[in-house]
XYZ file of C-alpha atoms in Angstrom:
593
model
C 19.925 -116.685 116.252
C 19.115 -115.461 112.806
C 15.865 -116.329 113.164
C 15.013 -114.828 116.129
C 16.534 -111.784 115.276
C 14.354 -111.502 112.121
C 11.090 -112.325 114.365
C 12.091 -109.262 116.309
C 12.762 -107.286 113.216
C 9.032 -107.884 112.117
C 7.257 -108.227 115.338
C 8.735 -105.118 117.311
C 9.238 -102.768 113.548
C 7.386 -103.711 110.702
C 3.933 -104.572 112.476
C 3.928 -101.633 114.287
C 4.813 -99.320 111.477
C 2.534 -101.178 109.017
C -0.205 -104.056 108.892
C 1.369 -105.782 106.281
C 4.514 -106.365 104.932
C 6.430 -108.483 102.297
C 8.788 -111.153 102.621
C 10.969 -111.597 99.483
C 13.519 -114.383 99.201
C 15.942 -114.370 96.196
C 19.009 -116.458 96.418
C 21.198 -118.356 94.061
C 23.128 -121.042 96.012
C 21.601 -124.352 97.349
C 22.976 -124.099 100.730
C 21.625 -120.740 101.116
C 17.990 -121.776 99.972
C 18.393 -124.732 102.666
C 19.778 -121.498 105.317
C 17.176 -119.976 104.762
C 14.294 -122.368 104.280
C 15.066 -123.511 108.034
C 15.518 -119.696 109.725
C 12.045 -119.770 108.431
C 10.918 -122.620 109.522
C 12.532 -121.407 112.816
C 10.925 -118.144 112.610
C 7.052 -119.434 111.454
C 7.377 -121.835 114.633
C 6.355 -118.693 116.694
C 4.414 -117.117 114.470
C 1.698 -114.774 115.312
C -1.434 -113.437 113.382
C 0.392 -111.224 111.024
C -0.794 -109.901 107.851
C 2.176 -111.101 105.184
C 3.099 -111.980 101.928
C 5.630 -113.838 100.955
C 7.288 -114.007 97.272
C 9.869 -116.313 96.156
C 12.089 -115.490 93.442
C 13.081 -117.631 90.641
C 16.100 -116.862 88.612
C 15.022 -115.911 85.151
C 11.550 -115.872 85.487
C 9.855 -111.906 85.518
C 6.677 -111.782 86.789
C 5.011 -109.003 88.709
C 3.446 -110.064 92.130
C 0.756 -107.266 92.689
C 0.997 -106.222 96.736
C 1.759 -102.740 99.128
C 5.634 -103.123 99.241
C 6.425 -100.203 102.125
C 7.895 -102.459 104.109
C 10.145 -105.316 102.616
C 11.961 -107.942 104.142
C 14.705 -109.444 101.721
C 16.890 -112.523 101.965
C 19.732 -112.842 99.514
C 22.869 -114.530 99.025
C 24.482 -112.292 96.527
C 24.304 -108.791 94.439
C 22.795 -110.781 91.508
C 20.568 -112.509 93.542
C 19.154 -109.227 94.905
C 18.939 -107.440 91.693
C 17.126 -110.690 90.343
C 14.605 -109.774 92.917
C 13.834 -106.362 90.812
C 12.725 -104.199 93.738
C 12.433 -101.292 91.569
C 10.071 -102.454 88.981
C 7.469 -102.690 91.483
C 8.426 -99.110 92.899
C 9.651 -96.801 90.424
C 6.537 -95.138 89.991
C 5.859 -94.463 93.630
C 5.506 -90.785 95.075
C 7.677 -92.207 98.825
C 10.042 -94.085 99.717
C 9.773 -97.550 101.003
C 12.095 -99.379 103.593
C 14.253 -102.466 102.737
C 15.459 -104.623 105.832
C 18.086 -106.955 103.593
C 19.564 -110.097 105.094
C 22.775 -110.840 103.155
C 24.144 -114.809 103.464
C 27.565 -114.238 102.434
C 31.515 -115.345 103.680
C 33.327 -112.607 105.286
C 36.029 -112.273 102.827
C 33.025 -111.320 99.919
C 30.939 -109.494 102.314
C 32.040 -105.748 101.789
C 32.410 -105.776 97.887
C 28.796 -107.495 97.695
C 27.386 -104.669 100.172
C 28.865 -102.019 98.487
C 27.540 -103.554 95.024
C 23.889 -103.144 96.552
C 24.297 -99.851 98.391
C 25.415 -98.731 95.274
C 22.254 -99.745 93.399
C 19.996 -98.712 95.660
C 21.280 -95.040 95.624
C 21.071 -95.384 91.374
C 17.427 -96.217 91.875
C 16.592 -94.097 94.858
C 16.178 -96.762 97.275
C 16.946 -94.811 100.530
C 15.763 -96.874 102.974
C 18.042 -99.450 102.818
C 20.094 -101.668 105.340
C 21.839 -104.755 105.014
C 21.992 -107.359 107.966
C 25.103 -109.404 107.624
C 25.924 -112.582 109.869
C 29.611 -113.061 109.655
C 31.389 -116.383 110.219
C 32.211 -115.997 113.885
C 28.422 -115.781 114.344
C 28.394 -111.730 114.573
C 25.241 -109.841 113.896
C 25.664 -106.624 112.245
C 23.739 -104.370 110.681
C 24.931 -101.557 107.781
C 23.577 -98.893 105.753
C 24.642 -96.338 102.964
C 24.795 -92.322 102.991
C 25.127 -90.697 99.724
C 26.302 -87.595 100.953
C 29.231 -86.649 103.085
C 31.597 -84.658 104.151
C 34.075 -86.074 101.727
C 31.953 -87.421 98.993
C 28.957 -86.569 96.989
C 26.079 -88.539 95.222
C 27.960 -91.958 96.298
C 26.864 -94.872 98.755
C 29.249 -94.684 101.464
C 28.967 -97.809 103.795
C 28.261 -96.990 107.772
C 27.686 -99.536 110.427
C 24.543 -98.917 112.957
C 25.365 -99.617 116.144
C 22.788 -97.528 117.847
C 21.026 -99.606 120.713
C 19.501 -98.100 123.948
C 19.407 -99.150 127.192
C 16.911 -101.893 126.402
C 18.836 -103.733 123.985
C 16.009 -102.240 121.103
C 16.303 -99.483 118.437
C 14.264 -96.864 117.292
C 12.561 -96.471 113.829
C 14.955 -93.249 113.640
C 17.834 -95.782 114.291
C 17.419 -98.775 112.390
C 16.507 -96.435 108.899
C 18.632 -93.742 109.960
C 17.847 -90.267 107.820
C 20.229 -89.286 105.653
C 19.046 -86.055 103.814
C 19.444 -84.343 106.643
C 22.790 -82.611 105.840
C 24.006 -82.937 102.247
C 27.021 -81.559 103.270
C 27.120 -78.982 100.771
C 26.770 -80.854 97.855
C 25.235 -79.464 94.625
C 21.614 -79.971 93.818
C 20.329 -79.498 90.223
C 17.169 -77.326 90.475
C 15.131 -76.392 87.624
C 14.054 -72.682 88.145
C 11.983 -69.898 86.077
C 12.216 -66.299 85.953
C 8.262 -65.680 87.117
C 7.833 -62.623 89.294
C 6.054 -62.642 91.904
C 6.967 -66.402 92.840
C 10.651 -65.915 91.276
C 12.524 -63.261 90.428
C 16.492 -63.775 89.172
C 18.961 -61.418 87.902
C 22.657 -62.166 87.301
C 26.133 -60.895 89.039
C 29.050 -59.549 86.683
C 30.317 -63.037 86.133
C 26.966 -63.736 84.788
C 25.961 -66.298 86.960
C 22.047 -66.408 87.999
C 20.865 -65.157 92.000
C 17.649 -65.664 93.122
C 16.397 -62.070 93.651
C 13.211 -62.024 95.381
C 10.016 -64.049 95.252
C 8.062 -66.085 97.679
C 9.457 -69.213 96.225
C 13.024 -68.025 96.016
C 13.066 -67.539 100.066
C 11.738 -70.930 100.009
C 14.647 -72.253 97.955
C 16.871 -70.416 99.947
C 15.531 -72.127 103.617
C 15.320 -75.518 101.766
C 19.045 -75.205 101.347
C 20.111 -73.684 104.067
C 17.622 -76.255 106.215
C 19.448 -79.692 104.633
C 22.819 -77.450 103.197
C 22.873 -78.389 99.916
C 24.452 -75.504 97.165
C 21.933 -74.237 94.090
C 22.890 -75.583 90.823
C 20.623 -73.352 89.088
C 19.187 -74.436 85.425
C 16.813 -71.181 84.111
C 14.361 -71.942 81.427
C 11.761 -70.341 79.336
C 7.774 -70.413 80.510
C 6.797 -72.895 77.954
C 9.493 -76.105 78.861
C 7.619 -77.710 81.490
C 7.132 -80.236 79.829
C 3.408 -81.440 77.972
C 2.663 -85.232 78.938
C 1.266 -87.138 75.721
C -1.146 -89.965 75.953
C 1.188 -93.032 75.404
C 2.653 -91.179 79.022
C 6.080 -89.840 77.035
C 6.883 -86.110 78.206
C 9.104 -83.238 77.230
C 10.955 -80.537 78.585
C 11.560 -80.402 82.221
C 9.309 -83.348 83.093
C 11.276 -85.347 80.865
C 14.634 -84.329 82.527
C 13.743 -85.219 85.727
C 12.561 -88.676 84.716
C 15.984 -88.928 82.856
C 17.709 -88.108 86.346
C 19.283 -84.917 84.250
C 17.567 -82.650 87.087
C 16.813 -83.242 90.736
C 13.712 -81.214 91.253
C 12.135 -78.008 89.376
C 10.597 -75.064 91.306
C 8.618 -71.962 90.093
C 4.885 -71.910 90.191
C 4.678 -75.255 89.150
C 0.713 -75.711 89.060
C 0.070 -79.458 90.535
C -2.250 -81.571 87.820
C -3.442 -84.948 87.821
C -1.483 -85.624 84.400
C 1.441 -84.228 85.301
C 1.504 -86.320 88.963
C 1.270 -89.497 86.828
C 4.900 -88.938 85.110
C 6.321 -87.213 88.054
C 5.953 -87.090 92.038
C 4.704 -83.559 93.095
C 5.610 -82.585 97.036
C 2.704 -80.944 99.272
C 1.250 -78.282 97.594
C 2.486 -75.057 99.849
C 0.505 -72.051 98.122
C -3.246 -72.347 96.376
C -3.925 -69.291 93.996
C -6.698 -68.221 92.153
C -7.512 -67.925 88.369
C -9.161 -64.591 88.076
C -10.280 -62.132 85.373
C -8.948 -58.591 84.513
C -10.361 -56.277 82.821
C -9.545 -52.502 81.752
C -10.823 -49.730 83.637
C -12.563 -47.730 80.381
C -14.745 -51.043 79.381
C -16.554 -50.051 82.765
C -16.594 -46.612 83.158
C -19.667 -44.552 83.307
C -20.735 -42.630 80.109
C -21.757 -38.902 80.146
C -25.524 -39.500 80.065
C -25.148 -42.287 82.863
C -22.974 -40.396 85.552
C -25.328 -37.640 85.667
C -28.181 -40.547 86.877
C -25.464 -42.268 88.293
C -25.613 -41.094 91.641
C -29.440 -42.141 93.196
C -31.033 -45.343 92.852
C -33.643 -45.721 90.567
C -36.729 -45.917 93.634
C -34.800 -42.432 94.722
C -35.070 -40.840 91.248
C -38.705 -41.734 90.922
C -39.429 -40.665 94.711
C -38.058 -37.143 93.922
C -40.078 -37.018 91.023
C -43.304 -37.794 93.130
C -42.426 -35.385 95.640
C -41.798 -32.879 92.824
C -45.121 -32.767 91.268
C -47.067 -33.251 94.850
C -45.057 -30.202 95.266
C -46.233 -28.227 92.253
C -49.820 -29.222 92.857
C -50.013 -27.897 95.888
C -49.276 -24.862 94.673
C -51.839 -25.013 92.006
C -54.088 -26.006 95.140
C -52.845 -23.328 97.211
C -54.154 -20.488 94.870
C -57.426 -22.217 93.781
C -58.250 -22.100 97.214
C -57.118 -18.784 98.464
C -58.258 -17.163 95.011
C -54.776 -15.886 93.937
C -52.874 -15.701 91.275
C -49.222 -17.508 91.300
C -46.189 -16.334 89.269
C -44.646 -18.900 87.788
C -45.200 -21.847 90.217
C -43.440 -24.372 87.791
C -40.540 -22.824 86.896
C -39.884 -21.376 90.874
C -40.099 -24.895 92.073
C -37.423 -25.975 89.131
C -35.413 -23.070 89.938
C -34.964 -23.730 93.539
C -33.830 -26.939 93.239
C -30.899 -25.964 91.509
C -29.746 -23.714 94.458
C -31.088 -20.210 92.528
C -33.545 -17.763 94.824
C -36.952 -16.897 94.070
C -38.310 -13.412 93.267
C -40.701 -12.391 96.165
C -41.775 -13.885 99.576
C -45.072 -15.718 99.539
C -47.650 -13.691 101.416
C -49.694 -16.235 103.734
C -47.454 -17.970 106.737
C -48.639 -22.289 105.323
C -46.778 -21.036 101.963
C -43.873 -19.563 103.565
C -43.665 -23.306 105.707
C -44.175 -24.802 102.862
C -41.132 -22.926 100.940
C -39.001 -23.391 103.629
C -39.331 -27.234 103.944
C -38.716 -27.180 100.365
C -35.764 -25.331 100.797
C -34.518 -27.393 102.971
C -35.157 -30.583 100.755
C -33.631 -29.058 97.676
C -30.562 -28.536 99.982
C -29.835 -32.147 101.223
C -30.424 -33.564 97.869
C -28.597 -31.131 96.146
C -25.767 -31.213 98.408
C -25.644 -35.177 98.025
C -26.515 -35.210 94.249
C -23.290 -33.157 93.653
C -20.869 -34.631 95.720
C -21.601 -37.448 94.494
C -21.125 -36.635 91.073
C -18.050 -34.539 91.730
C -16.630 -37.632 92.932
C -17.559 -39.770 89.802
C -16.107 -37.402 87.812
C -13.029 -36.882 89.881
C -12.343 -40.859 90.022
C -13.516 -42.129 86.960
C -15.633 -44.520 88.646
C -16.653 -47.273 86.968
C -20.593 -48.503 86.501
C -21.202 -51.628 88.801
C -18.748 -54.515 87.158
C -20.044 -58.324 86.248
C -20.858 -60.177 89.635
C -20.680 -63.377 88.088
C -19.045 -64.736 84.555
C -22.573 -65.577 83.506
C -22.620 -62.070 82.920
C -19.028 -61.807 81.113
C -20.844 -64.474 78.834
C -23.837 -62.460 78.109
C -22.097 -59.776 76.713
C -19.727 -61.578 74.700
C -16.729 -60.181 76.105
C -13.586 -62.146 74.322
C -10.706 -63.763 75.918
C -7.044 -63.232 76.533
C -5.101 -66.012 78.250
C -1.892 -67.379 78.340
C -1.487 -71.038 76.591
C -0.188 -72.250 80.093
C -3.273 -70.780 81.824
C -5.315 -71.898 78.774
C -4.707 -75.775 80.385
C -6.261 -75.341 83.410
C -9.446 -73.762 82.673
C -9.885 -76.044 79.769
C -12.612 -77.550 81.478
C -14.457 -74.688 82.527
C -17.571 -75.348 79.531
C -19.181 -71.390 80.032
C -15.855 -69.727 78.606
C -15.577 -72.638 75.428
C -18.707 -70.458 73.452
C -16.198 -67.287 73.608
C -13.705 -65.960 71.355
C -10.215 -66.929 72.664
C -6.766 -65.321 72.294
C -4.132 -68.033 73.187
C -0.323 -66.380 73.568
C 1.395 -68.919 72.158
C 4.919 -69.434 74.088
C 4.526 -66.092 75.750
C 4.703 -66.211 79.607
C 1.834 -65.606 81.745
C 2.630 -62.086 83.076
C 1.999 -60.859 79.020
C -1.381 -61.567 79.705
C -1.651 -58.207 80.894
C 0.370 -56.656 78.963
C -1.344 -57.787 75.587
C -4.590 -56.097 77.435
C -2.909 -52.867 77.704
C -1.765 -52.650 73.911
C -5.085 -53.251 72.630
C -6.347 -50.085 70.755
C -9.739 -48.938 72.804
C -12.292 -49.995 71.065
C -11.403 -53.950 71.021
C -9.256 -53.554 74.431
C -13.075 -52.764 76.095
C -14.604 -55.649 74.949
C -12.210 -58.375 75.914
C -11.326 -59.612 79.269
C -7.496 -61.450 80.150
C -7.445 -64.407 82.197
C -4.456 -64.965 84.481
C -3.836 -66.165 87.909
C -4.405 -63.094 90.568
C -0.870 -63.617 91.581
C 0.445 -62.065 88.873
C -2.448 -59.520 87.976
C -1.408 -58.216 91.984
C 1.743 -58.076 91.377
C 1.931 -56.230 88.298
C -0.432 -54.060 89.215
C 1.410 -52.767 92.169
C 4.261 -52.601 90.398
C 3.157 -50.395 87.214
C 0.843 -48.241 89.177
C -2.202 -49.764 87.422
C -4.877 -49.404 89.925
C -6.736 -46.397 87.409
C -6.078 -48.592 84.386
C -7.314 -52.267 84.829
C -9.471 -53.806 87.545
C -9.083 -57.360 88.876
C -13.305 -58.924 89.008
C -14.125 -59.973 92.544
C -15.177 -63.366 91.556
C -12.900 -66.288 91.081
C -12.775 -69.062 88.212
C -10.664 -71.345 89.570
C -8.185 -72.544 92.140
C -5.096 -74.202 91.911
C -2.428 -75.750 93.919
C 1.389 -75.172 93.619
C 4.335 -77.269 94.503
C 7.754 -78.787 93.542
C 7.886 -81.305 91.157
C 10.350 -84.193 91.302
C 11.002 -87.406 89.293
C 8.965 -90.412 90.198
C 10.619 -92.208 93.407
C 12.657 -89.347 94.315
C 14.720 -89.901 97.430
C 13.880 -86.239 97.797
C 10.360 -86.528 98.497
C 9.998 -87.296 101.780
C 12.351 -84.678 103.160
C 11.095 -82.102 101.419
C 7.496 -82.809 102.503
C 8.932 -82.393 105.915
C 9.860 -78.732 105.569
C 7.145 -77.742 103.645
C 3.971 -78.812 105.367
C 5.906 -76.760 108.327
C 6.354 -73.977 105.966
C 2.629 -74.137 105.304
C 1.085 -74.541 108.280
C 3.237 -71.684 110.109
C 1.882 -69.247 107.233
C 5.420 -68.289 105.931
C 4.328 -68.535 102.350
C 1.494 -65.823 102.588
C 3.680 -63.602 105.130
C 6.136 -63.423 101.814
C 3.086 -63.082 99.534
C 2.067 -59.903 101.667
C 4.858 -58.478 101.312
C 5.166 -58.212 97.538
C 1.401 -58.964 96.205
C -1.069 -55.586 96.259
C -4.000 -58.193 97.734
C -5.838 -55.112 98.795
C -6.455 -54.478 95.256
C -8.540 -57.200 95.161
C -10.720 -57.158 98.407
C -11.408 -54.366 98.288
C -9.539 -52.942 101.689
C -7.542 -50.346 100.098
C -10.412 -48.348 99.621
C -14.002 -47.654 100.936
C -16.438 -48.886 98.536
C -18.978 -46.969 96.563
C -22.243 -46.664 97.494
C -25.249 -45.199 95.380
C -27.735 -42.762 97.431
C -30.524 -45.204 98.670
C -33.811 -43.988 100.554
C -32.276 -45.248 103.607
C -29.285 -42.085 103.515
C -32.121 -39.173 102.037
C -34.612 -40.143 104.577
C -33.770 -36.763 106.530
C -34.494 -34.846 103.876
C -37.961 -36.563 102.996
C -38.826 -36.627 106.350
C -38.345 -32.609 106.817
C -40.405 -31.896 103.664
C -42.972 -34.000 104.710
C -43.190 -32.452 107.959
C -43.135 -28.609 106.402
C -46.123 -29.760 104.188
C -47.983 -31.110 107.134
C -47.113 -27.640 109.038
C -47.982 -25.722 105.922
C -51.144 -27.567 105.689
C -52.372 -27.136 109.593
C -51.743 -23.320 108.753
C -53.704 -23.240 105.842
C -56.499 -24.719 107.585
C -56.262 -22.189 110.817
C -56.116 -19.075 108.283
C -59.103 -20.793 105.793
C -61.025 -21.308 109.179
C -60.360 -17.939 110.588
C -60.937 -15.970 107.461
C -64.152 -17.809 106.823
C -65.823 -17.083 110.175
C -63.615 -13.972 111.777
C -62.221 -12.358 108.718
C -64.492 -11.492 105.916
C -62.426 -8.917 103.396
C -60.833 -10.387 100.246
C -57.320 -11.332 99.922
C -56.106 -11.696 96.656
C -52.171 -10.489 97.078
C -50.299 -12.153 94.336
C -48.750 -15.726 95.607
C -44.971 -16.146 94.604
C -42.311 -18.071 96.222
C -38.687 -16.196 98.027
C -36.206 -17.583 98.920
């Protein structure tokens, strides 16, 4: 019977759940090795092609036997017998949780006191997935597993019987490891927070105890307990206890506490890192931010002699000035031809660009075409040379800013960055040949502020380096859109999450909620609502554009006509005085506007 009720266990469970799985077989008494050397034999008899490994364990003897232990059937006889086995060695560094189907040969009268020996244990070393299959002496199958939270107890393995078959005599995966995080019942979690705006923000009542009081993270600390109802035991620390991982894999601060079991997970912009996911098991990351660079407004901004050229493109400038002096020799064409004398041709061309009117009308019709189309070219440019420059004047706007950090590089800008931020772009080897600024112990929104106390003349020649969370954020919140200006390019990316000890029974469950979390886009809905992200793309305002051939081609294009005009008249009076018209013309040639 026992026998065939293991075969099922493995043939109808474990192979479909996994393709392979591990038999272990610990036990201390003879006639239970000689039990369960013939349920075995019982059980191999209909064996099928199953991938399995099978380790015998000898009392006294620790040796690690390398294989994937998800799935794990176990046959004991007694509590030492399974802690001989040492499940957790070969586990405790694993980011899930495995599943433990434990057959327990034992006489009914030291059956509960064994189970509750081993339920206990497994909840110490966050063995969740754990039930016990017990054959009592009438012959009775039954099968029993732990919950460590209840309605009338907390953090302690409470024993519960499954009984939940269906119709076909079978149960499901959901029934034979029943979940048990569902509802903690209340019960207190220790949670490992920070005060870091935008993610977290926390202020205290008059009792002084801490709230959460706004952040994207602290709503999603709020639905993670109101999802499994568990109550906040809050721990706040400062920026810079973490926790550092050394190289012989010891940690401090935070890291270190949840390893020691002292706290059940931390969460609070927690940036996910290879190093620190080898000392501690990091959920799904939920959010991925940027690294970005900030720089102040007045490092950027046009200088007097610059604005005024500011406005056209360099082609349109050296169009213009083309067009100018075509414009002044045609003049001095106009009146070798014709035989006059012009006043002032130069300075009347000058003069009308600048809006002011010239002194008397010109005397033949080509010249007063020409005037006119000149006029009316002076006009457009004019109009768009000075609107243009109002509007650099009136927003400070700022000369076009580094497209790339090659550029950053090339004029030896120096560095401001946080010694948390200063980790991650450690490896970035274009930003290791600049000067660096490290805050020391100083959280990463005083990036920004250290920026804004610099005195002028070093504060424009040094850029901070923060993640654009907080840059948004800050910037929204200070009213510092005139004052610094985010760089539309991005250094780096990283991945947030919450961090956990290794093996938490946490893990799992957690990963649950969050990928949902993720996918449904609650995280940036809450970003939106706090984080100025317009800033940054640019969709709070239109962008500036300089004057490009492609916007003055109206006003080429109507000179160019009036010269062609002016020119076809010139040639009708030059060929009608020549052959109809024979007294001499020399009226004095002047421009009027």
């Amino acid at each position: 019977m026992v026998g065939a009720c293991l075969l099922h266990i493995i043939g109808y469970y474990f192979v479909r759940w996994s393709k392979s799985f591990i038999l272990i077989i610990s036990v201390e008494r003879e006639d239970s090795s000689a039990f369960y050397n013939d349920v075995l034999d019982r059980t191999f008899a209909n064996w099928k092609q199953y991938s399995l490994q099978i380790v015998n364990v000898h009392r006294g003897q620790k040796r690690r036997v390398r294989g994937t232990r998800d799935y794990n059937m176990v046959l004991i006889d007694s509590y030492e017998s399974f802690v001989s086995a040492d499940l957790v060695a070969h586990t405790k560094n694993n980011n899930h949780n495995e599943y433990y189907y434990i057959f327990l040969k034992r006489s009914d009268a030291m059956l509960w006191p064994v189970m509750q020996q081993i339920f206990e244990y497994c909840w110490q070393n966050h063995l969740i997935n754990c039930v016990i299959q017990i054959q009592t002496d009438r012959g009775e199958l039954q099968l029993y597993t732990y919950y460590p939270f209840t309605r009338w107890q907390c953090g302690k393995a409470q024993i519960v019987r499954i009984t939940g078959l269906n119709a076909s005599g079978k149960m499901s995966r959901e029934m034979l490891f029943p979940s048990k995080l569902k509802n903690f019942y209340g019960c207190p979690l220790r949670v490992a927070i920070w005060h870091i705006p935008p993610f977290m923000s926390l202020s205290t009542d008059a009792e002084g105890n801490v709230q959460l009081d706004g952040g994207c993270e602290s709503r999603l600390l709020k639905m993670l307990s109101d999802r499994y109802n568990f109550s906040l035991d809050l721990r706040v620390f400062d920026d810079d206890t973490r926790g550092n991982v050394f190289p012989n894999g010891s940690t401090t601060g935070v890291l270190k506490m949840l390893n020691d079991r002292e706290l059940d997970f931390g969460i609070g912009s927690y940036h996910q890192n290879a190093l620190r996911n080898s000392v501690a098991t990091s959920t799904v990351n939920y959010y991925q931010s940027i690294i970005s660079v900030v720089m102040l407004r007045s490092a950027l901004r046009l200088s007097d002699s610059k604005a005024l050229i500011y406005p056209f493109q360099p082609n349109t400038w050296l169009i213009l000035f083309v067009v100018t002096i075509a414009v002044i020799l045609g003049v001095y064409i106009f009146r070798h031809i014709r035989h006059t004398t012009v006043v002032k041709p130069f300075t009347d061309v000058f003069i009308s660009m600048l809006g002011m009117p010239f002194v008397h009308m010109p005397p033949f019709k080509e010249l007063r075409v020409f005037a006119l189309s000149w006029i009316f070219f002076t006009l457009i440019i004019r109009s768009a040379y000075l609107g243009f420059l109002f509007h650099i004047i009136r927003s400070h706007l700022l000369s076009n800013p580094p497209t790339d950090l090659n550029t950053l590089i090339s004029r030896n800008f120096g560095i401001i960055v946080s010694e948390r931020v200063n980790h991650i772009i450690a490896n970035i080897s274009e930003l290791k040949q600049l000067n660096h600024t490290i805050l020391q112990k100083k959280p990463e929104t005083y990036t920004l502020e250290y920026l804004l106390n610099l005195p002028p003349e070093e504060g424009n020649h040094v850029m901070g380096i923060s993640a654009v969370d907080f840059l948004q954020y800050q910037i929204r919140a200070r009213r510092l859109r005139d004052v610094v200006k985010i760089m539309p390019y991005d250094l780096l990316g990283f991945k947030i999450c919450i961090y956990l000890a290794k093996h938490s029974y946490l893990s799992d469950q957690f990963n649950e909620l969050l990928i949902w979390v993720r996918d449904s886009g609650l995280i940036e809905y809450w970003k939106k609502t706090q984080l100025d992200s317009g800033y940054v793309n640019g969709k709070w305002q239109a962008e500036d554009e300089l004057f490009d051939m492609a916007e003055l081609k109206t006003a080429f294009m109507a000179v160019g006509i009036g010269d062609v005009i002016a020119i076809l008249i010139f040639l009708v009076e030059v060929f009608y005085h020549k052959y109809f018209d024979h007294d001499d013309d020399n009226d004095v040639l002047v421009f009027i506007n």
